[in-house]
C-alpha positions as a LaTeX table, in Angstrom:
\begin{tabular}{lrrr}
\hline
Residue & $x$ (\AA) & $y$ (\AA) & $z$ (\AA) \\
\hline
Met1 & $-77.85$ & 69.34 & 58.83 \\
Lys2 & $-80.04$ & 72.18 & 59.73 \\
Thr3 & $-76.97$ & 74.21 & 60.89 \\
Lys4 & $-75.22$ & 73.65 & 57.72 \\
Ile5 & $-78.14$ & 74.81 & 55.61 \\
Lys6 & $-78.41$ & 77.92 & 57.86 \\
Ser7 & $-74.72$ & 78.60 & 57.36 \\
Ile8 & $-74.87$ & 78.11 & 53.72 \\
Thr9 & $-78.09$ & 80.29 & 53.46 \\
Val10 & $-76.14$ & 83.18 & 55.37 \\
Ile11 & $-73.18$ & 82.82 & 53.34 \\
Ile12 & $-75.16$ & 83.20 & 49.97 \\
Ile13 & $-77.18$ & 85.96 & 51.56 \\
Thr14 & $-74.05$ & 87.89 & 52.40 \\
Ile15 & $-72.40$ & 87.33 & 49.02 \\
Leu16 & $-75.42$ & 88.65 & 47.21 \\
Thr17 & $-75.71$ & 91.58 & 49.44 \\
Phe18 & $-72.23$ & 92.68 & 49.04 \\
Asn19 & $-72.57$ & 92.23 & 45.18 \\
Cys20 & $-75.40$ & 94.61 & 45.05 \\
Ile21 & $-73.67$ & 97.41 & 46.94 \\
Glu22 & $-72.15$ & 100.01 & 44.69 \\
Asn23 & $-68.48$ & 100.30 & 45.12 \\
Ser24 & $-67.60$ & 103.86 & 44.55 \\
Asn25 & $-63.85$ & 103.13 & 45.26 \\
Ile26 & $-63.02$ & 101.76 & 41.98 \\
Ile27 & $-61.17$ & 104.43 & 40.08 \\
Gly28 & $-60.67$ & 104.12 & 36.21 \\
Ser29 & $-63.09$ & 101.39 & 35.82 \\
Gln30 & $-64.08$ & 100.89 & 32.19 \\
Asp31 & $-67.56$ & 99.78 & 33.17 \\
Val32 & $-68.99$ & 103.26 & 33.28 \\
Ala33 & $-70.51$ & 105.74 & 30.45 \\
Glu34 & $-67.89$ & 108.59 & 30.40 \\
Leu35 & $-69.34$ & 112.25 & 30.06 \\
Ser36 & $-66.66$ & 113.27 & 27.33 \\
Ser37 & $-67.87$ & 116.74 & 27.34 \\
Ala38 & $-66.87$ & 117.48 & 30.86 \\
Glu39 & $-64.04$ & 120.10 & 30.91 \\
Phe40 & $-62.00$ & 120.26 & 34.16 \\
Thr41 & $-59.93$ & 123.07 & 35.69 \\
Ile42 & $-57.96$ & 122.50 & 38.96 \\
Thr43 & $-58.16$ & 125.74 & 40.91 \\
Ala44 & $-56.42$ & 124.64 & 44.28 \\
Thr45 & $-54.51$ & 121.77 & 46.05 \\
Ser46 & $-53.70$ & 121.47 & 49.50 \\
Tyr47 & $-52.37$ & 119.11 & 52.12 \\
Thr48 & $-52.46$ & 117.96 & 55.65 \\
Ser49 & $-50.91$ & 115.16 & 57.74 \\
Ser50 & $-53.97$ & 112.97 & 56.89 \\
Lys51 & $-55.39$ & 113.95 & 53.30 \\
Leu52 & $-54.60$ & 115.44 & 50.16 \\
Thr53 & $-57.24$ & 117.71 & 48.57 \\
Val54 & $-57.74$ & 118.89 & 44.93 \\
Ser55 & $-60.56$ & 121.26 & 43.94 \\
Gly56 & $-61.70$ & 122.98 & 41.00 \\
Thr57 & $-64.49$ & 123.46 & 38.36 \\
Val58 & $-66.13$ & 121.28 & 35.68 \\
Ala59 & $-68.07$ & 122.66 & 32.66 \\
Asn60 & $-70.61$ & 120.66 & 30.69 \\
Thr61 & $-69.38$ & 121.86 & 27.10 \\
Gly62 & $-71.65$ & 119.29 & 25.46 \\
Asn63 & $-75.38$ & 119.25 & 24.30 \\
Ser64 & $-76.81$ & 116.93 & 26.83 \\
Val65 & $-77.67$ & 117.36 & 30.45 \\
Tyr66 & $-75.83$ & 115.52 & 33.08 \\
Tyr67 & $-78.52$ & 114.03 & 35.32 \\
Pro68 & $-77.88$ & 112.77 & 38.81 \\
Arg69 & $-76.24$ & 110.89 & 40.10 \\
Trp70 & $-73.18$ & 111.43 & 38.19 \\
Tyr71 & $-69.43$ & 111.08 & 39.35 \\
Ile72 & $-66.10$ & 112.82 & 39.31 \\
Glu73 & $-62.91$ & 110.95 & 39.82 \\
Gly74 & $-59.13$ & 111.40 & 39.68 \\
Glu75 & $-55.78$ & 109.91 & 40.26 \\
Phe76 & $-53.45$ & 111.26 & 42.87 \\
Tyr77 & $-49.52$ & 111.06 & 42.25 \\
Ser78 & $-46.55$ & 111.68 & 44.44 \\
Asp79 & $-45.65$ & 114.71 & 42.00 \\
Asp80 & $-46.04$ & 116.01 & 38.42 \\
Asn81 & $-43.57$ & 113.34 & 37.25 \\
Tyr82 & $-46.61$ & 111.07 & 37.46 \\
Ser83 & $-44.24$ & 107.93 & 38.08 \\
Ile84 & $-45.65$ & 106.94 & 41.52 \\
Lys85 & $-49.29$ & 106.66 & 41.85 \\
Leu86 & $-50.71$ & 107.21 & 45.40 \\
Gly87 & $-54.33$ & 106.08 & 44.49 \\
Gly88 & $-57.63$ & 107.77 & 43.49 \\
Ser89 & $-60.66$ & 109.39 & 44.77 \\
Ser90 & $-64.32$ & 109.94 & 43.48 \\
Thr91 & $-67.21$ & 112.02 & 44.54 \\
Ser92 & $-70.98$ & 111.86 & 43.37 \\
Ile93 & $-72.89$ & 114.84 & 42.27 \\
Asn94 & $-76.79$ & 114.73 & 43.14 \\
Phe95 & $-77.86$ & 117.68 & 40.75 \\
Ser96 & $-78.03$ & 118.23 & 37.08 \\
Leu97 & $-75.69$ & 120.17 & 34.98 \\
Ala98 & $-77.07$ & 121.61 & 31.72 \\
Pro99 & $-75.00$ & 122.37 & 28.73 \\
Gly100 & $-73.09$ & 125.52 & 29.26 \\
Glu101 & $-73.16$ & 125.29 & 33.04 \\
Ser102 & $-70.15$ & 124.72 & 35.41 \\
Thr103 & $-70.05$ & 123.72 & 38.98 \\
Phe104 & $-67.50$ & 123.41 & 41.63 \\
Trp105 & $-65.98$ & 119.90 & 42.78 \\
Glu106 & $-63.60$ & 118.60 & 45.30 \\
Leu107 & $-61.74$ & 115.29 & 45.70 \\
Asp108 & $-59.97$ & 114.28 & 48.94 \\
Phe109 & $-57.58$ & 111.51 & 49.22 \\
Ser110 & $-56.18$ & 109.48 & 52.14 \\
Ser111 & $-54.37$ & 106.24 & 52.61 \\
Ser112 & $-53.12$ & 104.30 & 55.64 \\
Ser113 & $-50.10$ & 103.32 & 53.51 \\
Ile114 & $-48.53$ & 106.95 & 53.37 \\
Val115 & $-48.13$ & 110.14 & 55.34 \\
Glu116 & $-49.89$ & 112.52 & 53.10 \\
Ser117 & $-47.86$ & 115.50 & 54.26 \\
Asp118 & $-44.71$ & 113.76 & 52.85 \\
Tyr119 & $-46.33$ & 114.89 & 49.46 \\
Pro120 & $-46.88$ & 118.51 & 49.35 \\
Asn121 & $-46.18$ & 118.71 & 45.56 \\
Phe122 & $-48.64$ & 115.98 & 44.73 \\
Ala123 & $-50.29$ & 116.04 & 41.35 \\
Val124 & $-53.69$ & 114.87 & 40.01 \\
Arg125 & $-54.58$ & 113.75 & 36.65 \\
Asn126 & $-57.06$ & 111.61 & 34.81 \\
Leu127 & $-59.92$ & 113.56 & 35.98 \\
Arg128 & $-63.22$ & 112.44 & 34.38 \\
Ala129 & $-67.02$ & 112.64 & 34.75 \\
Tyr130 & $-69.10$ & 109.52 & 34.47 \\
Leu131 & $-72.37$ & 107.81 & 34.98 \\
Asn132 & $-72.47$ & 104.31 & 36.39 \\
Asn133 & $-73.67$ & 101.60 & 33.74 \\
\hline
\end{tabular}
């Protein structure tokens, strides 16, 4: 009986622990506060046999400061037809961005399901900045 109680206790603690961990790998979640005044520019894309990389700048065109921790995410596609979605990526920003300021960003994508170098003409869209709720 004590063994069953210990087992149940371990399972409950494990479930509660995993529910408290922030999952930053969820791309496109509606459970965030989107920073709609973020204006993105893509300045470069590159690929290797193990990852796709996109970089650029984001400008805060609004009237409010973006306070840390805020995030940038985007979706990666096989090409600019946007018909095959490869997946998504996000990064966190740990500094403030005042109105009128810009900063650099970079997203990397890799997947065990693809060979990244097979997609030299990959495209990225649905970039957004957000705060977790």
